[in-house]
Tab-separated table of C-alpha atoms and ligand atoms in Angstrom:
chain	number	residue	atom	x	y	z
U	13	UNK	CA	0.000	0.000	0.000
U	14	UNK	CA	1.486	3.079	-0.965
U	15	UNK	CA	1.566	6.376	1.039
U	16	UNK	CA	1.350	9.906	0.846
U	17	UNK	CA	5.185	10.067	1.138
U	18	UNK	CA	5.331	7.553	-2.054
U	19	UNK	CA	3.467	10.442	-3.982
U	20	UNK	CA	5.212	13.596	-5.849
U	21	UNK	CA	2.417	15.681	-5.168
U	22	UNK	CA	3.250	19.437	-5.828
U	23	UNK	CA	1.362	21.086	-8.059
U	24	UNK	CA	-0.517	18.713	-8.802
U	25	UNK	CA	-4.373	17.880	-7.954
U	26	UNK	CA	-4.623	15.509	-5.030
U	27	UNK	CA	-8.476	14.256	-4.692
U	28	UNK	CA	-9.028	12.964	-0.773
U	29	UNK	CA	-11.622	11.164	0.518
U	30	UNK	CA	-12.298	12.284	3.654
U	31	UNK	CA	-14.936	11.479	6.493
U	32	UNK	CA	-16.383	14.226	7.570
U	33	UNK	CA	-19.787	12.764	8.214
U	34	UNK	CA	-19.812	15.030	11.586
U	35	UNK	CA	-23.333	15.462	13.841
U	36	UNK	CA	-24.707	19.118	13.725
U	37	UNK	CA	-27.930	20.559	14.977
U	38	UNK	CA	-29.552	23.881	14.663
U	39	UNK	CA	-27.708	27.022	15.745
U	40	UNK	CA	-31.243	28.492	15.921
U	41	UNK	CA	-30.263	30.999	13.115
U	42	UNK	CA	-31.052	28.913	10.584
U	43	UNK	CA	-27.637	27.419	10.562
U	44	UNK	CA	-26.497	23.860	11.018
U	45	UNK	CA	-23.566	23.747	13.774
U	46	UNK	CA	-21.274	20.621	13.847
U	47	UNK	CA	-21.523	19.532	17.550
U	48	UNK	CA	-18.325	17.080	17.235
U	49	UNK	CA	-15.792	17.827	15.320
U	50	UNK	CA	-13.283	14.626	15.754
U	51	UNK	CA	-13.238	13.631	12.247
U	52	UNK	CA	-12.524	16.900	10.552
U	53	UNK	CA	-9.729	16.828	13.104
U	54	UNK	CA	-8.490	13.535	12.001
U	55	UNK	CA	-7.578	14.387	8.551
U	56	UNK	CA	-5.678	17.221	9.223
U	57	UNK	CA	-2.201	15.628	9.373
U	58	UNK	CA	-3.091	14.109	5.786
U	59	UNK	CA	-3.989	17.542	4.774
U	60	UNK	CA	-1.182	19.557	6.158
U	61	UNK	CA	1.182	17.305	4.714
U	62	UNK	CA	-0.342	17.415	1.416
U	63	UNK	CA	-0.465	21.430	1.103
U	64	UNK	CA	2.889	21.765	2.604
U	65	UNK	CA	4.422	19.932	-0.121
U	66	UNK	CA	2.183	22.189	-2.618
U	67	UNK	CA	-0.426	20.155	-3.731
U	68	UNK	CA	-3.966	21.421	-4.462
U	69	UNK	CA	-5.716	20.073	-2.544
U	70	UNK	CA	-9.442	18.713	-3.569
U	71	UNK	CA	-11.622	17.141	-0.628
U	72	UNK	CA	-14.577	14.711	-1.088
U	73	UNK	CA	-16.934	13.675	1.948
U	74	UNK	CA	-20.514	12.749	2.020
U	75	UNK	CA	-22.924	13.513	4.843
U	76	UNK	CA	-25.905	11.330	5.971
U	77	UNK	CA	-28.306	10.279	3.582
U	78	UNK	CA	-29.413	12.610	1.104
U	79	UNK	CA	-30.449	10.155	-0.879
U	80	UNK	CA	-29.413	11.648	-4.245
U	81	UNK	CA	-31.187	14.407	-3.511
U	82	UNK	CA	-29.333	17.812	-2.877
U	83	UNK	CA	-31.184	18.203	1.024
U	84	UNK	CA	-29.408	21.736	2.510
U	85	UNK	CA	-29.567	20.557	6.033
U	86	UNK	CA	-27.190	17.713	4.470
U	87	UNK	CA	-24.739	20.405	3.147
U	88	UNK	CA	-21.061	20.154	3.865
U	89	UNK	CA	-20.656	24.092	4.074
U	90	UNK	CA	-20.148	23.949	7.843
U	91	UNK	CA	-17.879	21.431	7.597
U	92	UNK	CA	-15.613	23.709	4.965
U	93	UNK	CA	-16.026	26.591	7.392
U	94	UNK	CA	-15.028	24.214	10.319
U	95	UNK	CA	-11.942	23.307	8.357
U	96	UNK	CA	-11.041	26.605	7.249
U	97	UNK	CA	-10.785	27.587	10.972
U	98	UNK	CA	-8.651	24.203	12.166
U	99	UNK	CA	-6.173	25.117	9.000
U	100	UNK	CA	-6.015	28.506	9.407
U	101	UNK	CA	-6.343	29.042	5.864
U	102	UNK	CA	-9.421	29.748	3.574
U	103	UNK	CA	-10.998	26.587	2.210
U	104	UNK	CA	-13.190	27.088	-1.027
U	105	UNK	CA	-16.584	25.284	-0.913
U	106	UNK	CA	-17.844	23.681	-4.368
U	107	UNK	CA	-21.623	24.180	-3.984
U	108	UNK	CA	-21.974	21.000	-6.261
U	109	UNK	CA	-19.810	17.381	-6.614
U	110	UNK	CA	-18.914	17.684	-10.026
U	111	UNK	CA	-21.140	20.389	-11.650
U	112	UNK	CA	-19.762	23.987	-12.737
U	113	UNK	CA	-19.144	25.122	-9.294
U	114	UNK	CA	-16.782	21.978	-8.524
U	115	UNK	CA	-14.782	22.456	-11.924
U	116	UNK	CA	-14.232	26.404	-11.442
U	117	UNK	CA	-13.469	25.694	-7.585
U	118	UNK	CA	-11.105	23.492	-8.660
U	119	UNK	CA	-9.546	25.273	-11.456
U	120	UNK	CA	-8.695	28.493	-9.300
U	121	UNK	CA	-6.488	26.556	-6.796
U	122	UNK	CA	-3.117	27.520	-6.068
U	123	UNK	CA	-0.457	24.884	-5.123
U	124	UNK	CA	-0.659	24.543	-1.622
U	125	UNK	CA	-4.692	25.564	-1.382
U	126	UNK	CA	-7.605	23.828	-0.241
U	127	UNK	CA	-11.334	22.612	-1.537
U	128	UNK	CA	-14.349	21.184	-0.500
U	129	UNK	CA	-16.734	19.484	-2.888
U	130	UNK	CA	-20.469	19.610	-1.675
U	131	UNK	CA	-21.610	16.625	-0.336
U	132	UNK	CA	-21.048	13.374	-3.087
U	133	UNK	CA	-24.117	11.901	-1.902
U	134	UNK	CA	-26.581	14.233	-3.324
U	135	UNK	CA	-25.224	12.665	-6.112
U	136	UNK	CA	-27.340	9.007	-6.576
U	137	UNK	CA	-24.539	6.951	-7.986
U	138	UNK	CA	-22.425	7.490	-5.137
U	139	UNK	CA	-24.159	4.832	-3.340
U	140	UNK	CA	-25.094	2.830	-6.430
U	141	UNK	CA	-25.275	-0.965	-6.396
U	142	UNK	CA	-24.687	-0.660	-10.136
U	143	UNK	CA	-20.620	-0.400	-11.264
U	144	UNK	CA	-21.245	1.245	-14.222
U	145	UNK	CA	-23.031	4.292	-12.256
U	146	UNK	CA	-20.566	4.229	-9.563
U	147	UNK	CA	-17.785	4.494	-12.620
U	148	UNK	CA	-19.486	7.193	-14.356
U	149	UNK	CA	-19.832	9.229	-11.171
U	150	UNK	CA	-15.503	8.351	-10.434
U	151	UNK	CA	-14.747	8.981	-13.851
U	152	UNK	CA	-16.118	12.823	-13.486
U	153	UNK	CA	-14.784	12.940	-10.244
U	154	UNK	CA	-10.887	11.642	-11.481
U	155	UNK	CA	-11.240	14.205	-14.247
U	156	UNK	CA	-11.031	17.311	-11.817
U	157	UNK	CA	-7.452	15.300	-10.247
U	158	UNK	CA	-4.569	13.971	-11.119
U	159	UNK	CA	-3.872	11.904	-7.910
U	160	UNK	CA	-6.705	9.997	-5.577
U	161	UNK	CA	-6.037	9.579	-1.481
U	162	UNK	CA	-7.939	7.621	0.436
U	163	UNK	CA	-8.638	9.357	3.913
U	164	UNK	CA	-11.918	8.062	5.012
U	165	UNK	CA	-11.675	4.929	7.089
U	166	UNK	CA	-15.195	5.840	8.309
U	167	UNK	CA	-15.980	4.500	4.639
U	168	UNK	CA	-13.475	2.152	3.413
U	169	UNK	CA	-15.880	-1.017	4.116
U	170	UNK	CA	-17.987	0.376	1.480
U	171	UNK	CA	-17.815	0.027	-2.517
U	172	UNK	CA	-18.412	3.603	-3.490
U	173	UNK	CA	-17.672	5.831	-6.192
U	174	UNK	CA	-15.651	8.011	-4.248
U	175	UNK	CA	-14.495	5.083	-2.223
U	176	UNK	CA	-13.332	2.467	-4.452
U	177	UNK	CA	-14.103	3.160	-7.883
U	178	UNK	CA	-12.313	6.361	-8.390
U	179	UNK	CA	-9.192	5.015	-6.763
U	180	UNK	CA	-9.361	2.598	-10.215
U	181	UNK	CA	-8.758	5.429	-11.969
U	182	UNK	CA	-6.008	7.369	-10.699
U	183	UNK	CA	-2.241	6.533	-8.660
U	184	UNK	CA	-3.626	6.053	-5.232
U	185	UNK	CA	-2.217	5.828	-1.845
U	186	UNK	CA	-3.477	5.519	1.773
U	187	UNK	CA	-3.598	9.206	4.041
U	188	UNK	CA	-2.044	9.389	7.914
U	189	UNK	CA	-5.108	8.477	9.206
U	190	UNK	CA	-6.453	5.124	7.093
U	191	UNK	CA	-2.625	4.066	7.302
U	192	UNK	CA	-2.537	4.116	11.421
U	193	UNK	CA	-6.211	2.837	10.910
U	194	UNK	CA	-5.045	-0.177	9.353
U	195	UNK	CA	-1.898	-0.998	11.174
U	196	UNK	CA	-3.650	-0.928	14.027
U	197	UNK	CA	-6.190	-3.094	13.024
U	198	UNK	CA	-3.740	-5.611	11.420
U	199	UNK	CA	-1.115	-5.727	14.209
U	200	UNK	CA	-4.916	-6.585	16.814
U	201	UNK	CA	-5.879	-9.196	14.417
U	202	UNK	CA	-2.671	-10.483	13.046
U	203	UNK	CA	-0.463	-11.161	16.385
U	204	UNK	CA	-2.063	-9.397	19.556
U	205	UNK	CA	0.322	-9.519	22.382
U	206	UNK	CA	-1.618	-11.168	25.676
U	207	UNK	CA	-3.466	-11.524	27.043
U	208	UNK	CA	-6.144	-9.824	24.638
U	209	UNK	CA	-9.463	-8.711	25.969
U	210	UNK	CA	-12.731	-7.064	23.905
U	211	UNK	CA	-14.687	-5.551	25.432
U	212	UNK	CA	-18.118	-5.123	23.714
U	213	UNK	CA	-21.406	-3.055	24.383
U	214	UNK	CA	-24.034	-0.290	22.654
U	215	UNK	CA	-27.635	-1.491	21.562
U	216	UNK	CA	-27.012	-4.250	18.638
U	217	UNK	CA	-26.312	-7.703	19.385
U	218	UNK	CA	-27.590	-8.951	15.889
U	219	UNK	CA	-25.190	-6.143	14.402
U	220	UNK	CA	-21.634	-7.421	16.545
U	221	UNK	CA	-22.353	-11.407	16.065
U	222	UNK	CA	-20.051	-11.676	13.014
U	223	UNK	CA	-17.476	-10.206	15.293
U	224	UNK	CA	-18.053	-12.592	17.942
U	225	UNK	CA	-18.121	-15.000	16.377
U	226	UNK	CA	-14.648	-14.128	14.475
U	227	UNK	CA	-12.920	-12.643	18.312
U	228	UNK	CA	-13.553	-16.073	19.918
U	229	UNK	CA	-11.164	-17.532	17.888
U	230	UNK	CA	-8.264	-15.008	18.870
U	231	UNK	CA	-9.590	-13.466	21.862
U	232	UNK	CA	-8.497	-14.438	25.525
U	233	UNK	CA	-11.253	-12.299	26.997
U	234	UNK	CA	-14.373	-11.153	26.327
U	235	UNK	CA	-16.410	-8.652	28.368
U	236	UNK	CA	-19.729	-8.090	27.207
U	237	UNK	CA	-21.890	-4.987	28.897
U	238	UNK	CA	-24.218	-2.446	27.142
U	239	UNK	CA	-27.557	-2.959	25.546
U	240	UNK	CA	-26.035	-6.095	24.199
U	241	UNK	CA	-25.462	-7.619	27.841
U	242	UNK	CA	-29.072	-8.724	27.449
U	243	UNK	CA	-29.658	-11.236	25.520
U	244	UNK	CA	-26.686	-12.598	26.992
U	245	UNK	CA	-28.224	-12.846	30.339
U	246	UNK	CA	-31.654	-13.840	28.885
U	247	UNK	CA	-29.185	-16.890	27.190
U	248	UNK	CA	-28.467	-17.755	30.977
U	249	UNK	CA	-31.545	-18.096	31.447
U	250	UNK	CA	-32.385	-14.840	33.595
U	251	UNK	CA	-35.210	-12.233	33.615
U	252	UNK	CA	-34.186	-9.387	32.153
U	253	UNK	CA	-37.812	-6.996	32.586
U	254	UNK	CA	-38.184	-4.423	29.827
U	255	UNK	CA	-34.312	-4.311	29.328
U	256	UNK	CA	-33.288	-4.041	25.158
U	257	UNK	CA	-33.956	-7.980	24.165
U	258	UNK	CA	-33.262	-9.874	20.797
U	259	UNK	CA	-35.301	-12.711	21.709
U	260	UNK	CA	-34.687	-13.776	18.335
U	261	UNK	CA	-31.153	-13.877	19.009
U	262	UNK	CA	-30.909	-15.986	22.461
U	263	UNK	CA	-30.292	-19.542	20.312
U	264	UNK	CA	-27.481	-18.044	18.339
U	265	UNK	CA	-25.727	-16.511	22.102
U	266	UNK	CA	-26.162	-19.727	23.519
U	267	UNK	CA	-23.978	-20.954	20.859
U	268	UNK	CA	-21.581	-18.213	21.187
U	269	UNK	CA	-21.390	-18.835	24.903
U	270	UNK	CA	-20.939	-22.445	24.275
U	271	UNK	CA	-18.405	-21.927	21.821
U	272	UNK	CA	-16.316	-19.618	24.097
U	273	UNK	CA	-16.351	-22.020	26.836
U	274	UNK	CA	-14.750	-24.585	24.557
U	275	UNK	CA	-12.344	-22.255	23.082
U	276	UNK	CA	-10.912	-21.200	27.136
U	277	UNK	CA	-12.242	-17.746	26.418
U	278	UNK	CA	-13.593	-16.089	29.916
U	279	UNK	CA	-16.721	-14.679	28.951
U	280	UNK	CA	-17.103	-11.422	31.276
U	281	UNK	CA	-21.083	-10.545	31.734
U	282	UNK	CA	-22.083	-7.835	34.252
U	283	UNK	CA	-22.899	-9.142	37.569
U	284	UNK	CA	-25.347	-5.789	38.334
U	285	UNK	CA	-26.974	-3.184	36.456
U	286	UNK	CA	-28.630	0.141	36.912
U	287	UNK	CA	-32.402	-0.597	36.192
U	288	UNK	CA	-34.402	2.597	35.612
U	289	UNK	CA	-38.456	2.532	35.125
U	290	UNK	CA	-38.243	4.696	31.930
U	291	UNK	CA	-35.844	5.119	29.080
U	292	UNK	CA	-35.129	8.950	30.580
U	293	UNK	CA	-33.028	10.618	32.447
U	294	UNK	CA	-35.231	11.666	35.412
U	295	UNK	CA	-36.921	7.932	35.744
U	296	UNK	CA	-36.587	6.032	38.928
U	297	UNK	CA	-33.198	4.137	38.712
U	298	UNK	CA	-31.507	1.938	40.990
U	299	UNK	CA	-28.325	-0.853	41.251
U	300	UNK	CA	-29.787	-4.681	41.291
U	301	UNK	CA	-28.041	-8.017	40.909
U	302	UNK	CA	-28.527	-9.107	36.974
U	303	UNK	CA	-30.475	-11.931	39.328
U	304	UNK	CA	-32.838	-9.517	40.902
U	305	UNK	CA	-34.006	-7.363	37.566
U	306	UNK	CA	-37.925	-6.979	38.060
U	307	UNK	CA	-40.797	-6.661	35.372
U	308	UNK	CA	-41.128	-2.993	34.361
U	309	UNK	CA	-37.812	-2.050	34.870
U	310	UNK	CA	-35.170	-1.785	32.191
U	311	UNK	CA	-30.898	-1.810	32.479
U	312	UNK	CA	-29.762	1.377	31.363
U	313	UNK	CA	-26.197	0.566	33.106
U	314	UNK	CA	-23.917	-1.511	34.132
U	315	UNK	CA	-23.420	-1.474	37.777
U	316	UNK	CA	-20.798	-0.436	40.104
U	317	UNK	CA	-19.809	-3.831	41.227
U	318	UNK	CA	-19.366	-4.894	36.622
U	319	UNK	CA	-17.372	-1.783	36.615
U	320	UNK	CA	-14.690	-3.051	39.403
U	321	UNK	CA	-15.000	-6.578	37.552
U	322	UNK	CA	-14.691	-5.281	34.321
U	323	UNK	CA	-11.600	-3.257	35.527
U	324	UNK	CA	-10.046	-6.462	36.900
U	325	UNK	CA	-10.071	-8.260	34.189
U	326	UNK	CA	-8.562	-5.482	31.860
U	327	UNK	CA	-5.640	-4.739	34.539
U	328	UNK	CA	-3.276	-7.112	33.064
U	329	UNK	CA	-3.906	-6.808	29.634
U	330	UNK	CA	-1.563	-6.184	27.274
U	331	UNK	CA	-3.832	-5.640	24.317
U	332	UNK	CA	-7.458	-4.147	24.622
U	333	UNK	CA	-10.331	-3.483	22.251
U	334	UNK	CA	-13.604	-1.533	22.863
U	335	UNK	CA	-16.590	-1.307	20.825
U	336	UNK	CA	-20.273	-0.306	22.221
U	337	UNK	CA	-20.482	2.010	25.192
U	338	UNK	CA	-21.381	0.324	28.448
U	339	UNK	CA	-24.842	2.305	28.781
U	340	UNK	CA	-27.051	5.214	27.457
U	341	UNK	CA	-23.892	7.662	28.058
U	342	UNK	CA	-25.911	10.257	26.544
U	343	UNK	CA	-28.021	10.362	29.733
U	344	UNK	CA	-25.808	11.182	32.848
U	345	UNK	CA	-27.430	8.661	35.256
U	346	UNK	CA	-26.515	6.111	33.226
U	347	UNK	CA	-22.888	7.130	31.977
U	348	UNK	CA	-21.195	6.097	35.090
U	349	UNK	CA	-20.318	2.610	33.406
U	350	UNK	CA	-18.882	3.959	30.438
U	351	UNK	CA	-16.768	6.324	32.011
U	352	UNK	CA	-15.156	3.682	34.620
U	353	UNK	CA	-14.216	1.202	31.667
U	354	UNK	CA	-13.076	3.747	29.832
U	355	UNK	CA	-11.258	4.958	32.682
U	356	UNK	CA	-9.969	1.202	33.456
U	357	UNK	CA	-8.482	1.292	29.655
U	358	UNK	CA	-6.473	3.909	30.225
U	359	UNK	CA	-4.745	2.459	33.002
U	360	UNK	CA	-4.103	-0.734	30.852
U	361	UNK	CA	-0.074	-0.743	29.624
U	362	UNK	CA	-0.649	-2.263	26.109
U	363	UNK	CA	-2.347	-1.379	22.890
U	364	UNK	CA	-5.442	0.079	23.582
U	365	UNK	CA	-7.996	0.522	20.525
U	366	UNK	CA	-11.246	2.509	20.959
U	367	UNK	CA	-13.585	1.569	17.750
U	368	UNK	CA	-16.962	2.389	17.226
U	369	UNK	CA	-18.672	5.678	16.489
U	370	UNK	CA	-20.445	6.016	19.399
U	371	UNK	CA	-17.884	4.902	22.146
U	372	UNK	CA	-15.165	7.227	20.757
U	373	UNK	CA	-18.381	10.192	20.677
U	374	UNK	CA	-18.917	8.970	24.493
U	375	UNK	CA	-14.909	9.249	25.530
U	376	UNK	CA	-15.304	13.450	24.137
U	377	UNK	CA	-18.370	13.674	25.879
U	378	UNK	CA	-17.277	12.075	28.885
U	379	UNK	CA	-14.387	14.471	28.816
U	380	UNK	CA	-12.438	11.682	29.201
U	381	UNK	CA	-8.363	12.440	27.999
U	382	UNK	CA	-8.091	10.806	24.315
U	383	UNK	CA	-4.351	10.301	25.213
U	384	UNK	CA	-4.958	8.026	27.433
U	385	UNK	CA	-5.651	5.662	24.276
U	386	UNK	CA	-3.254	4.272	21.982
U	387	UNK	CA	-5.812	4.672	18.781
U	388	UNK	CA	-9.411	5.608	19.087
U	389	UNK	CA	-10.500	4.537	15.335
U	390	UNK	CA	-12.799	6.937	13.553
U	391	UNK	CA	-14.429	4.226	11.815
U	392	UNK	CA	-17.763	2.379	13.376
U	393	UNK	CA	-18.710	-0.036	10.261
U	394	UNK	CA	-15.321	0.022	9.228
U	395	UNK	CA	-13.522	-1.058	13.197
U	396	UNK	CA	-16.412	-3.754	12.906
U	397	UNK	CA	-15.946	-5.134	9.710
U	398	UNK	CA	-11.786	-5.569	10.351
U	399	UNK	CA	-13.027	-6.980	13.505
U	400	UNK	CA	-14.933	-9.552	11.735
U	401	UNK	CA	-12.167	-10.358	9.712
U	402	UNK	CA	-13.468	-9.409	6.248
U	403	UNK	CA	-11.664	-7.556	3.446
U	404	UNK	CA	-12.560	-4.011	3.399
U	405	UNK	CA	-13.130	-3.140	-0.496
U	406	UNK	CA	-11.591	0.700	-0.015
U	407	UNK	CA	-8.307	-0.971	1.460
U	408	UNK	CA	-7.883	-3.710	-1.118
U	409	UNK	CA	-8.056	-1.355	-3.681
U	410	UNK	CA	-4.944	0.794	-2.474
U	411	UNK	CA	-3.302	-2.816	-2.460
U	412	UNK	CA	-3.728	-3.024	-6.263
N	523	ADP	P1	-20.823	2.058	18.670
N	523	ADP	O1	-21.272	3.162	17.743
N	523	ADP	O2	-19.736	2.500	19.603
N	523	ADP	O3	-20.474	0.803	17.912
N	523	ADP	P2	-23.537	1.223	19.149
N	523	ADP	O4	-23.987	2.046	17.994
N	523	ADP	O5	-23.611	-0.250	19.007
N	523	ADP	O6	-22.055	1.663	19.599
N	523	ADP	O7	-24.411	1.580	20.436
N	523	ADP	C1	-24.450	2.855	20.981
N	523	ADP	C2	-25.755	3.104	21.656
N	523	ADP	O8	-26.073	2.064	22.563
N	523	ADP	C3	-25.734	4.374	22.464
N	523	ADP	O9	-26.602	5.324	21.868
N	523	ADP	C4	-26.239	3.952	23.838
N	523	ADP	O10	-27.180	4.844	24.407
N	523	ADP	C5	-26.894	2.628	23.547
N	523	ADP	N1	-26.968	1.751	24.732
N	523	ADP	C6	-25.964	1.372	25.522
N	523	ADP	N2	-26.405	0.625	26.545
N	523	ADP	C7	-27.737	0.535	26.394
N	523	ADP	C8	-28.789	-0.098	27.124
N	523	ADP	N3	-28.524	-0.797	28.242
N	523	ADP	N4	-30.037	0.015	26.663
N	523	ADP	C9	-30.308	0.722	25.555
N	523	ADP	N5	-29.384	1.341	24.806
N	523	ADP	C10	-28.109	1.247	25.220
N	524	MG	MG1	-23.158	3.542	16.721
């Protein structure tokens, strides 16, 4: 996989994916405001490096769903503005992907200066299932470069026109940021020193099974809290009230918990959770034994007595991976078990890897110190999918 290093890149067009799919909300003026700005921030080095050695510099992102449709609350104009700021240095916004505004942006760039395309999925064959779309849509986009870098790990597990297609079509290499994304991931997968605990939570079991199912092969550990903790105790055979269930999931835990007691792994569950009578803030809440949870109440938490368990068994580690945040962090009753394992990780002395959208979201909100991490990936879908041991189509196609 080449790098940006590998590339002569002054004067000459560089097109980057980025991810700058950032949450906003309303500024109340009309405006959309970017509320976290963590993966604007991860690209810089990539960008720096770039205009420093006098490239012009030519940005692609997407954010949410637009659908193909060009939706304004879906614009990437803050996120130019954002940028702009973190540079220091103006950053010209196309107002379309590869219309007139895109080609004249692009054509007025000095060496060293820096663009923003609007948003490439208000542009339907983005996202298209269809090659030939996708390679219409990266042939249009190549034409306005000269040189494609891939920059988004929050989008490399997807076959996209700005993803994979238009890296076909021009001399490629990986940014900073996918590069330390995927050693990482590689050196975790490929030869983990021990002993090697995940640690998994947030609200999807059926989403994470692929990557249990793949960890129990490598993992020595594996400590299992959040919304997900659930089904695992309802596999145990244990009442679990109004707690998030996938009923239709119990069979396939079972097997998972068989499977890990065959393999040696120590499957970690919480031993008590904080129950509240309402998915809200101000709802009655309490600690229980996962033995004791009542009808009508629902875990929102793990409890204080997981949190010194789950901190035990991460103590020694000498490699550490979280996905899933222990509870609804976004509610501060119930963030006290996300902050104590993420406060447990940072006391571990090995590699420790924060993946997952929401967990690394929760570790800013928390206010908890990022340095305290070895990587926190930027990359939800994309952590998973590594995790899971599949080939990621936007990494195999730097390979080529
Ligand atoms: P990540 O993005 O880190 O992979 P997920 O998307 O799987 O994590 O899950 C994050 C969400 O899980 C958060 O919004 C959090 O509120 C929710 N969650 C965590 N614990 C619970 C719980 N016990 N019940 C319901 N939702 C939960
Ligand atoms: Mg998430």
């Amino acid at each position: 996989m080449q790098t940006i290093d590998d590339l002569d890149v002054a004067g000459r067009r560089v097109l980057v994916r980025v991810d700058f799919n950032v949450p906003l909300d309303d500024a109340g003026d009309g405006t959309r405001r970017i509320t976290d700005d963590g993966r604007i921030r991860a690209a810089l080095p990539t960008i720096e490096s770039l205009r420093s050695r006098g490239a012009r510099v030519i940005l692609v992102a997407h954010l949410g769903r637009p659908q193909g449709e060009a939706k304004p609350e879906l614009s990437l104009a803050p996120a130019a503005a954002r940028l702009s700021e973190l540079l220091g240095a103006p950053v010209a916004f196309a107002t379309d992907v590869i219309g007139d505004s895109a080609k004249t942006v692009v054509a007025a760039l000095g060496d060293g200066d820096v663009a923003l395309l609007e948003n490439v999925r208000y542009d339907a064959r983005e996202t298209s299932k269809d090659a030939a779309e996708r390679g219409a849509l990266a042939a249009e986009l190549a034409s306005l470069a000269d040189l494609f870098v891939s920059e988004g790990f929050g989008v490399v597990h997807r076959e996209q026109a700005s993803v994979t297609d238009v890296a076909r079509l021009l001399p490629h290499a990986a940014g900073r940021l996918v590069l330390a994304e995927v050693e990482v991931f590689r050196k975790v997968l490929g030869d983990p020193d021990r002993p090697y605990a995940v640690v998994l939570g947030g609200s999807k079991v059926s989403d994470k099974l692929g990557v249990i199912e793949n960890l129990l092969s490598s993992v020595d550990r594996l400590l299992v809290g959040g919304g997900m903790c659930f089904t695992f105790l309802a596999a145990q055979g244990k009442n679990v009230g109004s707690s998030l269930l996938e009923a239709d999931q119990i069979e396939t835990v079972k097997g998972l918990i068989a499977t890990a007691e065959a393999r040696g792994v120590e499957l970690v569950l919480p031993v008590d959770v904080i129950v509240a009578t309402a998915f809200a803030a101000d709802a009655d809440h309490k600690d229980v034994s996962v033995d004791d949870i009542e009808d009508g109440w629902m875990g929102l938490d793990i409890g204080p007595n997981s949190s010194a368990l789950f901190a035990e068994r991460l103590a020694d580690a000498k490699t550490v991976v979280w996905n899933g945040p222990m509870g609804v962090f976004e509610m501060a009753p119930y963030a006290e078990g996300t902050r104590a394992l993420a406060d447990a990780i940072t006391r571990v002395d090995g590699l420790t890897v924060v993946g997952g959208g929401d967990s690394a979201a929760a570790v800013r909100l928390l206010g908890i110190d990022e340095s305290g991490f070895s990587h926190i990936s930027t990359g939800g879908g994309a952590s998973l999918e590594f995790l899971e041991g599949r080939t990621l189509p936007g990494i195999a196609v730097l390979e080529d």
